[in-house]
Short mmCIF file of C-alpha atoms and ligand atoms in Angstrom, two decimals:
data_model
loop_
_atom_site.label_atom_id
_atom_site.label_comp_id
_atom_site.label_asym_id
_atom_site.label_seq_id
_atom_site.Cartn_x
_atom_site.Cartn_y
_atom_site.Cartn_z
CA MET K 223 -0.11 0.25 0.19
CA SER K 224 1.39 3.70 -0.75
CA ALA K 225 2.07 5.40 2.58
CA ILE K 226 -0.65 6.77 4.84
CA ALA K 227 0.78 9.42 6.82
CA TYR K 228 -0.03 9.53 10.38
CA ARG K 229 -1.27 12.75 12.65
CA LEU K 230 -0.26 10.77 15.26
CA PRO K 231 2.40 8.71 17.38
CA GLN K 232 0.62 5.31 15.98
CA GLU K 233 1.33 3.93 19.64
CA ARG K 234 -0.20 2.38 22.36
CA ARG K 235 0.56 4.42 25.97
CA LEU K 236 -0.99 4.29 28.78
CA VAL K 237 0.06 6.86 31.77
CA THR K 238 -2.72 6.90 33.49
CA ALA K 239 -4.96 4.16 34.81
CA LEU K 240 -8.26 4.49 32.73
CA PRO K 241 -10.03 6.70 33.23
CA GLY K 242 -8.19 8.87 34.15
CA PRO K 243 -8.75 11.80 36.37
CA ARG K 244 -10.15 14.15 33.21
CA SER K 245 -12.46 11.42 31.71
CA ILE K 246 -13.81 10.76 35.21
CA ALA K 247 -14.77 14.39 35.75
CA LEU K 248 -16.45 14.42 32.45
CA ALA K 249 -18.53 10.98 33.01
CA ALA K 250 -19.65 13.18 36.10
CA ARG K 251 -21.02 16.06 33.99
CA ARG K 252 -22.04 13.19 31.96
CA SER K 253 -24.38 11.81 33.58
CA ALA K 254 -25.85 15.09 35.30
CA ALA K 255 -26.50 15.82 31.51
CA VAL K 256 -26.61 12.97 29.03
CA ALA K 257 -29.77 10.47 29.51
CA LEU K 258 -28.94 7.18 31.00
CA GLY K 259 -30.00 5.00 27.51
CA VAL K 260 -27.46 5.87 25.47
CA GLY K 261 -24.27 4.01 26.81
CA SER K 262 -20.83 4.04 25.62
CA SER K 263 -18.38 1.01 25.60
CA LEU K 264 -15.09 2.89 26.80
CA PRO K 265 -14.92 4.91 30.18
CA VAL K 266 -12.63 7.24 28.99
CA TYR K 267 -13.22 10.74 26.66
CA VAL K 268 -12.12 11.12 23.86
CA ALA K 269 -9.43 13.55 22.42
CA GLU K 270 -8.22 12.76 18.82
CA ALA K 271 -7.98 9.41 17.13
CA ASP K 272 -6.03 9.11 13.62
CA GLY K 273 -4.88 6.07 11.82
CA GLY K 274 -5.43 3.16 14.39
CA VAL K 275 -4.86 4.92 17.71
CA ILE K 276 -7.61 6.64 20.32
CA LEU K 277 -5.86 9.79 21.87
CA ASP K 278 -8.08 10.25 25.33
CA VAL K 279 -8.12 13.29 27.60
CA ASP K 280 -5.68 12.39 29.69
CA GLY K 281 -3.00 11.51 27.26
CA ASN K 282 -3.44 7.78 26.93
CA SER K 283 -2.58 6.00 23.81
CA LEU K 284 -5.19 3.46 23.30
CA VAL K 285 -4.69 0.49 20.25
CA ASP K 286 -8.22 0.86 18.29
CA LEU K 287 -9.11 -2.58 16.89
CA GLY K 288 -12.99 -1.27 17.02
CA SER K 289 -13.29 1.85 14.26
CA GLY K 290 -16.46 3.08 16.28
CA ILE K 291 -18.33 0.09 14.92
CA ALA K 292 -16.21 -0.14 11.47
CA VAL K 293 -17.01 3.57 10.19
CA THR K 294 -13.33 4.57 10.66
CA SER K 295 -11.93 2.41 8.10
CA VAL K 296 -9.55 5.29 6.32
CA GLY K 297 -8.89 6.56 9.95
CA ALA K 298 -10.46 8.98 12.17
CA SER K 299 -8.70 11.54 10.53
CA ASN K 300 -7.64 10.60 6.96
CA PRO K 301 -5.40 14.16 5.24
CA ALA K 302 -7.48 13.65 2.49
CA VAL K 303 -10.55 13.47 3.84
CA VAL K 304 -10.28 15.87 6.29
CA ALA K 305 -8.91 18.03 3.50
CA ALA K 306 -12.34 17.96 1.27
CA VAL K 307 -14.69 18.64 4.36
CA ARG K 308 -12.25 21.48 5.01
CA GLU K 309 -12.19 22.70 1.91
CA GLN K 310 -16.33 21.70 1.10
CA VAL K 311 -17.08 23.56 4.46
CA ALA K 312 -15.71 26.65 3.64
CA ARG K 313 -17.93 27.07 0.38
CA PHE K 314 -21.71 25.58 1.87
CA THR K 315 -22.63 23.24 4.62
CA HIS K 316 -26.15 22.27 3.27
CA THR K 317 -28.66 23.53 1.02
CA CYS K 318 -31.14 20.51 1.30
CA PHE K 319 -30.54 18.42 -2.30
CA MET K 320 -33.87 18.18 -2.52
CA ILE K 321 -34.04 22.12 -2.67
CA GLY K 322 -30.51 22.89 -4.45
CA PRO K 323 -28.91 20.11 -5.73
CA TYR K 324 -25.10 20.21 -6.00
CA GLU K 325 -22.20 18.24 -8.03
CA SER K 326 -20.79 16.11 -5.09
CA TYR K 327 -24.51 13.72 -4.44
CA VAL K 328 -24.43 12.83 -7.82
CA ALA K 329 -20.81 11.89 -7.84
CA VAL K 330 -21.24 9.82 -5.04
CA ALA K 331 -24.25 8.06 -6.22
CA GLU K 332 -22.18 7.12 -9.82
CA ALA K 333 -19.78 6.04 -7.47
CA LEU K 334 -21.95 3.15 -5.58
CA ASN K 335 -23.74 2.67 -8.43
CA ALA K 336 -20.30 1.63 -10.21
CA LEU K 337 -18.53 0.00 -7.26
CA ALA K 338 -22.01 -2.06 -6.02
CA PRO K 339 -22.32 -6.07 -7.63
CA GLY K 340 -23.62 -6.85 -10.97
CA ALA K 341 -23.39 -4.48 -14.23
CA HIS K 342 -27.03 -3.66 -14.61
CA GLU K 343 -28.50 -0.01 -14.95
CA LYS K 344 -28.39 1.94 -11.14
CA ARG K 345 -29.39 4.55 -9.60
CA THR K 346 -28.79 5.66 -5.24
CA ALA K 347 -30.09 7.73 -3.17
CA LEU K 348 -28.70 9.37 -0.16
CA PHE K 349 -29.59 9.51 3.66
CA ASN K 350 -28.09 9.82 6.97
CA SER K 351 -27.81 6.59 8.85
CA GLY K 352 -27.38 2.90 8.06
CA ALA K 353 -30.98 2.49 9.87
CA GLU K 354 -32.56 5.52 7.75
CA ALA K 355 -31.50 3.22 3.86
CA VAL K 356 -32.95 0.58 5.70
CA GLU K 357 -36.35 2.26 5.95
CA ASN K 358 -35.84 2.96 2.32
CA ALA K 359 -35.30 -0.12 1.23
CA VAL K 360 -38.10 -1.50 2.28
CA LYS K 361 -40.24 1.77 1.32
CA ILE K 362 -38.39 1.03 -2.25
CA ALA K 363 -39.44 -2.66 -1.62
CA ARG K 364 -42.74 -2.10 -1.04
CA TYR K 365 -43.47 0.25 -3.69
CA VAL K 366 -42.67 -1.81 -6.72
CA THR K 367 -44.09 -5.18 -5.21
CA GLY K 368 -47.02 -3.66 -4.30
CA ARG K 369 -46.41 -6.50 -1.55
CA SER K 370 -46.42 -5.48 2.21
CA ALA K 371 -44.28 -8.52 3.90
CA VAL K 372 -40.96 -8.13 4.56
CA VAL K 373 -38.83 -11.43 5.33
CA ALA K 374 -36.03 -10.52 8.50
CA PHE K 375 -33.17 -13.18 9.91
CA GLU K 376 -32.18 -14.22 13.51
CA HIS K 377 -29.56 -12.43 14.82
CA ALA K 378 -29.70 -9.43 11.99
CA TYR K 379 -29.32 -6.36 13.19
CA HIS K 380 -30.78 -2.92 10.96
CA GLY K 381 -31.17 -0.19 13.20
CA ARG K 382 -33.28 1.32 15.49
CA THR K 383 -35.97 3.27 14.02
CA ASN K 384 -38.95 1.41 14.39
CA LEU K 385 -38.92 -0.61 10.86
CA ALA K 386 -35.55 -1.02 11.43
CA LEU K 387 -35.97 -2.20 14.50
CA ALA K 388 -38.92 -4.71 13.71
CA VAL K 389 -36.26 -6.58 11.39
CA THR K 390 -34.11 -6.61 14.21
CA SER K 391 -33.69 -9.64 15.73
CA LYS K 392 -32.24 -9.08 19.77
CA ALA K 393 -34.66 -7.48 22.56
CA MET K 394 -32.09 -6.52 25.18
CA PRO K 395 -30.93 -3.77 24.75
CA TYR K 396 -32.82 -2.91 21.31
CA LYS K 397 -36.29 -3.51 21.67
CA SER K 398 -37.41 -4.29 25.44
CA GLY K 399 -40.21 -1.81 25.50
CA PHE K 400 -40.16 0.08 22.67
CA GLY K 401 -42.92 -1.55 20.75
CA PRO K 402 -45.36 -1.48 19.48
CA PHE K 403 -43.23 -2.41 15.86
CA ALA K 404 -44.12 -2.27 12.23
CA PRO K 405 -45.90 -5.02 11.10
CA GLU K 406 -46.00 -7.51 8.70
CA VAL K 407 -41.75 -8.23 9.27
CA TYR K 408 -41.63 -12.08 9.52
CA ARG K 409 -38.55 -13.92 10.93
CA VAL K 410 -36.75 -17.04 10.20
CA PRO K 411 -33.95 -18.87 10.81
CA THR K 412 -30.15 -18.15 9.03
CA SER K 413 -27.14 -19.93 8.47
CA TYR K 414 -25.00 -20.52 12.06
CA PRO K 415 -22.59 -23.27 11.17
CA LEU K 416 -21.10 -23.12 14.28
CA ARG K 417 -24.81 -23.38 16.44
CA GLU K 418 -27.57 -23.67 14.56
CA GLY K 419 -29.10 -26.07 12.64
CA ARG K 420 -28.37 -29.34 12.45
CA ASN K 421 -29.82 -32.71 10.42
CA ALA K 422 -31.18 -35.89 12.06
CA ASP K 423 -27.53 -37.26 11.45
CA GLY K 424 -26.11 -34.57 13.77
CA SER K 425 -24.13 -33.04 10.88
CA PRO K 426 -24.40 -29.45 10.05
CA MET K 427 -26.57 -27.84 7.62
CA THR K 428 -24.96 -26.91 3.95
CA GLY K 429 -26.12 -23.61 3.28
CA ALA K 430 -28.11 -24.58 0.73
CA GLN K 431 -30.33 -26.58 3.10
CA ALA K 432 -30.58 -23.63 5.83
CA ALA K 433 -31.43 -21.64 2.21
CA GLU K 434 -34.36 -24.64 1.92
CA ARG K 435 -35.42 -24.32 5.59
CA ALA K 436 -36.02 -20.71 5.63
CA ILE K 437 -37.77 -20.80 2.61
CA GLY K 438 -40.03 -23.88 3.33
CA LEU K 439 -40.98 -20.98 6.39
CA ILE K 440 -41.64 -18.40 4.44
CA GLU K 441 -43.57 -19.74 1.75
CA THR K 442 -45.94 -21.83 4.45
CA GLN K 443 -46.07 -18.94 6.63
CA ILE K 444 -46.45 -15.96 4.42
CA GLY K 445 -47.07 -16.97 0.74
CA ALA K 446 -44.00 -15.98 -2.03
CA SER K 447 -46.40 -13.82 -3.36
CA ARG K 448 -47.18 -11.46 -0.73
CA VAL K 449 -43.19 -10.97 -0.24
CA ALA K 450 -42.03 -7.58 -0.71
CA ALA K 451 -38.61 -7.91 -0.03
CA LEU K 452 -35.60 -10.66 1.84
CA LEU K 453 -33.37 -7.80 3.99
CA ILE K 454 -30.28 -10.09 4.77
CA GLU K 455 -26.74 -8.97 6.22
CA PRO K 456 -24.45 -10.92 3.62
CA ILE K 457 -22.16 -11.82 7.01
CA GLN K 458 -24.86 -10.81 10.45
CA GLY K 459 -22.00 -8.07 12.23
CA GLU K 460 -24.32 -7.01 15.75
CA GLY K 461 -25.74 -10.60 15.50
CA GLY K 462 -22.47 -12.18 16.12
CA PHE K 463 -20.43 -12.17 12.63
CA ILE K 464 -22.03 -14.92 12.00
CA VAL K 465 -20.80 -15.80 8.39
CA PRO K 466 -24.03 -17.99 6.43
CA ALA K 467 -22.63 -21.88 4.96
CA GLU K 468 -21.40 -21.25 1.45
CA GLY K 469 -24.24 -21.52 -0.83
CA PHE K 470 -27.00 -20.08 1.52
CA LEU K 471 -27.07 -16.34 0.16
CA PRO K 472 -26.68 -17.58 -3.14
CA GLU K 473 -29.42 -19.53 -2.90
CA LEU K 474 -31.82 -17.41 -1.08
CA ALA K 475 -30.66 -14.80 -4.25
CA ARG K 476 -32.34 -17.37 -6.26
CA TRP K 477 -35.64 -18.36 -5.13
CA ALA K 478 -35.84 -14.41 -4.58
CA SER K 479 -35.03 -13.86 -7.65
CA SER K 480 -37.63 -16.89 -9.19
CA LYS K 481 -40.05 -15.03 -6.52
CA GLY K 482 -40.33 -11.44 -8.04
CA VAL K 483 -38.80 -10.66 -4.58
CA VAL K 484 -36.73 -7.79 -3.48
CA PHE K 485 -33.59 -9.10 -2.50
CA ILE K 486 -31.79 -6.65 -0.27
CA ALA K 487 -28.79 -6.85 1.17
CA ASP K 488 -28.06 -4.80 4.44
CA GLU K 489 -23.87 -3.93 3.63
CA ILE K 490 -23.87 -1.33 6.21
CA GLN K 491 -21.42 -3.21 8.09
CA THR K 492 -19.95 -5.11 5.61
CA GLY K 493 -19.30 -2.97 3.15
CA MET K 494 -16.50 -0.64 1.55
CA CYS K 495 -13.56 -3.01 1.83
CA ARG K 496 -13.85 -4.11 5.48
CA THR K 497 -14.18 -8.05 4.48
CA GLY K 498 -12.16 -7.71 1.74
CA ALA K 499 -14.13 -6.80 -1.34
CA TRP K 500 -16.10 -3.33 -1.85
CA PHE K 501 -19.75 -5.38 -1.07
CA ALA K 502 -19.83 -8.87 1.15
CA SER K 503 -22.33 -10.17 -1.84
CA GLU K 504 -18.96 -10.42 -4.05
CA HIS K 505 -17.45 -13.56 -1.77
CA GLU K 506 -19.88 -15.38 -2.86
CA GLY K 507 -21.30 -13.95 -6.29
CA ILE K 508 -24.89 -12.60 -5.38
CA VAL K 509 -25.99 -9.64 -6.88
CA PRO K 510 -28.73 -8.02 -4.42
CA ASP K 511 -31.45 -6.02 -6.26
CA LEU K 512 -30.51 -3.01 -3.40
CA VAL K 513 -27.84 -2.36 -1.24
CA THR K 514 -27.32 -0.50 1.83
CA THR K 515 -24.43 1.33 2.85
CA ALA K 516 -23.74 3.70 5.53
CA LYS K 517 -20.79 3.13 8.21
CA ALA K 518 -17.17 3.42 6.39
CA LEU K 519 -18.63 4.95 3.43
CA ALA K 520 -17.99 8.65 4.14
CA GLY K 521 -14.92 8.31 6.66
CA GLY K 522 -17.05 9.08 9.93
CA MET K 523 -19.31 11.47 8.65
CA PRO K 524 -23.35 10.47 8.24
CA LEU K 525 -24.35 8.70 5.34
CA SER K 526 -26.38 6.63 4.00
CA ALA K 527 -27.20 4.89 0.69
CA VAL K 528 -29.32 2.90 -1.54
CA THR K 529 -28.08 1.69 -4.37
CA GLY K 530 -30.09 -0.46 -7.17
CA ARG K 531 -31.66 -1.55 -10.39
CA ALA K 532 -32.72 1.75 -11.80
CA GLU K 533 -35.86 -0.09 -12.61
CA LEU K 534 -36.59 -0.03 -9.15
CA LEU K 535 -35.46 3.16 -7.39
CA ASP K 536 -36.70 5.33 -10.88
CA ALA K 537 -40.19 3.96 -9.83
CA ILE K 538 -40.72 6.07 -7.27
CA HIS K 539 -42.57 9.15 -8.12
CA PRO K 540 -40.32 12.40 -7.23
CA GLY K 541 -41.03 13.32 -3.46
CA GLY K 542 -40.98 9.71 -2.59
CA LEU K 543 -38.01 9.74 -1.13
CA GLY K 544 -35.38 12.37 0.37
CA GLY K 545 -34.75 14.22 3.66
CA THR K 546 -33.77 17.64 4.91
CA TYR K 547 -30.02 16.19 5.42
CA GLY K 548 -29.93 13.24 3.16
CA GLY K 549 -26.76 13.69 1.44
CA ASN K 550 -25.41 16.79 3.08
CA PRO K 551 -22.62 17.94 0.59
CA VAL K 552 -20.13 17.75 3.40
CA ALA K 553 -20.84 14.55 4.19
CA CYS K 554 -20.87 13.70 0.25
CA ALA K 555 -17.05 15.17 0.15
CA ALA K 556 -15.96 13.51 2.47
CA ALA K 557 -16.76 10.48 1.37
CA LEU K 558 -15.54 11.38 -2.32
CA ALA K 559 -12.12 11.27 -0.34
CA THR K 560 -12.76 8.41 1.49
CA LEU K 561 -13.77 5.85 -1.90
CA GLU K 562 -10.29 7.55 -3.48
CA GLN K 563 -8.23 6.47 -0.36
CA MET K 564 -9.59 2.98 -0.61
CA ARG K 565 -8.99 2.85 -3.67
CA ALA K 566 -5.20 4.54 -3.46
CA LEU K 567 -4.57 2.56 -1.01
CA ASP K 568 -6.28 -1.18 -1.87
CA LEU K 569 -8.18 -1.04 1.22
CA SER K 570 -9.61 -4.39 0.04
CA GLY K 571 -6.29 -5.87 -0.58
CA ARG K 572 -5.62 -4.42 2.93
CA ALA K 573 -8.55 -5.62 4.47
CA ARG K 574 -7.47 -9.09 3.66
CA ALA K 575 -4.23 -9.21 4.72
CA ILE K 576 -5.35 -8.40 8.01
CA GLY K 577 -7.97 -10.87 7.99
CA ALA K 578 -5.23 -13.07 7.65
CA THR K 579 -3.11 -11.69 10.43
CA MET K 580 -5.78 -12.18 12.46
CA SER K 581 -7.16 -15.28 11.93
CA GLY K 582 -3.93 -17.22 11.96
CA ARG K 583 -2.60 -15.46 15.21
CA LEU K 584 -6.27 -16.23 16.48
CA ASN K 585 -6.70 -19.51 15.34
CA ALA K 586 -3.30 -20.44 17.11
CA LEU K 587 -4.64 -19.35 20.43
CA ALA K 588 -7.96 -21.32 20.00
CA ALA K 589 -6.20 -24.53 19.38
CA ALA K 590 -5.27 -24.11 22.75
CA LEU K 591 -7.71 -22.31 24.77
CA ASP K 592 -10.97 -23.99 25.34
CA VAL K 593 -12.98 -21.17 25.97
CA VAL K 594 -12.47 -20.43 22.03
CA GLY K 595 -15.87 -21.43 20.40
CA GLU K 596 -15.32 -20.42 16.94
CA VAL K 597 -12.73 -17.74 15.33
CA ARG K 598 -14.27 -17.15 11.96
CA GLY K 599 -15.07 -13.93 9.55
CA ARG K 600 -13.86 -12.27 6.03
CA GLY K 601 -11.60 -9.95 5.71
CA ALA K 602 -10.91 -7.30 8.56
CA MET K 603 -13.99 -8.19 9.80
CA THR K 604 -13.00 -10.98 12.35
CA ALA K 605 -14.94 -12.47 15.50
CA ILE K 606 -13.89 -14.79 18.50
CA GLU K 607 -17.32 -16.63 19.62
CA LEU K 608 -16.43 -17.36 23.95
CA VAL K 609 -18.17 -20.48 25.32
CA GLU K 610 -18.02 -22.01 28.20
CA PRO K 611 -15.40 -24.68 28.56
CA GLY K 612 -16.21 -28.30 26.72
CA ALA K 613 -19.64 -26.78 26.02
CA LEU K 614 -21.16 -25.12 23.68
CA ARG K 615 -23.08 -23.11 25.60
CA PRO K 616 -22.25 -18.91 25.47
CA ASN K 617 -19.92 -17.99 27.25
CA PRO K 618 -20.75 -13.78 27.75
CA PRO K 619 -18.79 -13.65 31.20
CA ALA K 620 -15.68 -14.37 29.45
CA ALA K 621 -16.34 -12.19 26.33
CA ARG K 622 -16.62 -9.18 28.68
CA ALA K 623 -13.96 -9.99 30.95
CA ALA K 624 -11.71 -10.34 28.02
CA VAL K 625 -12.40 -7.18 26.26
CA ALA K 626 -12.40 -5.32 29.69
CA ALA K 627 -8.57 -6.76 30.77
CA ALA K 628 -7.46 -5.77 26.99
CA LEU K 629 -8.88 -2.39 27.32
CA ARG K 630 -7.03 -2.07 30.88
CA ALA K 631 -3.65 -2.16 29.01
CA GLY K 632 -4.62 0.12 26.68
CA VAL K 633 -6.61 -1.80 23.93
CA VAL K 634 -10.39 -1.18 22.38
CA ALA K 635 -12.25 -4.22 21.27
CA LEU K 636 -15.78 -4.35 21.23
CA THR K 637 -17.78 -7.49 21.83
CA CYS K 638 -21.57 -8.62 19.95
CA GLY K 639 -23.38 -11.31 19.37
CA THR K 640 -27.14 -12.83 20.45
CA HIS K 641 -26.08 -13.81 23.76
CA GLY K 642 -22.83 -10.85 23.88
CA ASN K 643 -20.05 -13.48 23.60
CA VAL K 644 -18.50 -12.49 20.79
CA ILE K 645 -15.60 -10.19 20.42
CA ARG K 646 -15.52 -8.45 17.38
CA LEU K 647 -12.37 -7.09 16.00
CA LEU K 648 -12.71 -4.84 13.01
CA PRO K 649 -9.36 -2.24 12.85
CA PRO K 650 -9.27 1.01 10.60
CA LEU K 651 -7.80 -0.70 7.60
CA VAL K 652 -5.02 1.84 7.76
CA ILE K 653 -3.92 0.81 11.44
CA SER K 654 0.18 -0.30 10.96
CA ASP K 655 1.84 -3.84 11.05
CA GLU K 656 2.98 -2.75 14.13
CA LEU K 657 0.32 -1.74 15.85
CA LEU K 658 -2.33 -4.24 14.91
CA ALA K 659 0.67 -6.60 16.05
CA ASP K 660 0.67 -5.37 19.22
CA GLY K 661 -3.48 -4.83 19.81
CA LEU K 662 -3.57 -8.98 18.71
CA SER K 663 -0.98 -9.42 21.37
CA VAL K 664 -2.58 -7.53 24.25
CA LEU K 665 -6.13 -9.26 23.61
CA GLU K 666 -4.49 -13.17 23.43
CA ASP K 667 -2.90 -11.87 26.57
CA ALA K 668 -6.31 -11.16 27.97
CA LEU K 669 -8.26 -14.19 26.76
CA ARG K 670 -5.25 -16.48 28.23
CA ALA K 671 -5.38 -14.65 31.48
CA VAL K 672 -9.36 -15.11 31.11
CA ALA K 673 -9.49 -18.69 30.06
CA ALA K 674 -6.77 -19.49 33.05
CA GLY K 675 -9.65 -17.65 35.60
CA GLY K 676 -7.61 -14.90 36.14
CA ALA K 677 -9.19 -11.72 34.22
C1 PLP G 237 -24.59 -0.72 11.69
C2 PLP G 237 -26.32 -1.09 11.26
C3 PLP G 237 -27.05 -0.13 11.13
C4 PLP G 237 -27.49 0.61 11.44
O1 PLP G 237 -26.78 2.15 11.07
P1 PLP G 237 -27.00 3.09 12.06
O2 PLP G 237 -26.40 3.97 11.50
O3 PLP G 237 -26.62 3.61 13.12
O4 PLP G 237 -28.87 3.65 12.02
C5 PLP G 237 -27.75 -1.26 9.86
N1 PLP G 237 -27.73 -2.43 9.36
C6 PLP G 237 -26.42 -2.92 9.85
C7 PLP G 237 -26.38 -4.16 8.98
C8 PLP G 237 -25.55 -2.23 10.54
O5 PLP G 237 -24.25 -3.29 11.09
#
């Protein structure tokens, strides 16, 4: 990769216990001012972030293996993105694309249309958040099909607005108490090779078998002719970095296409080089009708998109899609710089290299620790699922303890999973090899300590 210029020293450095005194003071102000329902994983407050490090207000430099949930793939203050934002913000911050359109929105749409899977004619509409993109993809599918039912999957996560919660699977903390949810959402089992879907002889279901199981439920319980959309994350993110068995996604896509069902790939977490390709759909050659993107798309600025078949997006009447801030010009400028950095630095290739390093090291460790049930993922989206030793039962306390021990030593890793027993690694794709190696060493020590009952 061509060299990336870092602003902050790329090092792990602890100068106080975590949290330090300034973070403790901010936490006190926060609890008197910020809603309790908004949580934070870290006990420290951020002063700066760059490349693979987060610098806190007490001067501690932490290794970032989370990228703010797969957002800062090009780094949290990538010089090209910063320059593009500065340049745009000095010209104008907002006109509302629905009032006064501007070129950068068009250019982001052109770029996404060219990158998204499939050679067909495409169109793009821009929004602010991932949840908003999911809502709009479902709106489009219902409009064009004239059908109402939406099929989502177990372990799915699609955001926090009402429809996005309806299609999300996990009750705590996302859904509990927040209903009633949007109607006409149906949930079917996914392909989760470690845990779910065994044939009568105990062998794990193949991807095709898991797809047949889901399709059978859809056809008997809903009826294919009532289904507007099938909505799926090619690799489930929040749900535990669940990589479906090979053949699952292609079989679902084939079925959807044969029944006039709009196949929506939610690539908000998996897209934009994270898994070693622009889109995770590419790994099995599937061509979704609609793709949602957000997270890494604009280098940390809020921007999301629905990209897909021109005949679907262009079916909606003018004014049917939009929003005051959707495709904000500063976010669009950031996205164009972000996409250019991803290309120039070959961040898909970098994601594959990071993934090979992470899975190589963690698989070696897993062989020695019976608390590790599985290491899985694709590219720089790698997870460690923790189990009770000698069993497959989820072990959320071990995941929490390992992440807490890593943090005490200055490494930020996140958990996920329906049971909260999965540690997910999503380092910035611009992290240096040295910093990644150091972060992994700390995490390995933490996992060893947990396995030995000492953390
Ligand atoms: C994060 C995420 C969302 C929601 O995005 P927000 O910007 O938080 O609304 C939706 N789908 C997937 C797969 C995600 O990972």
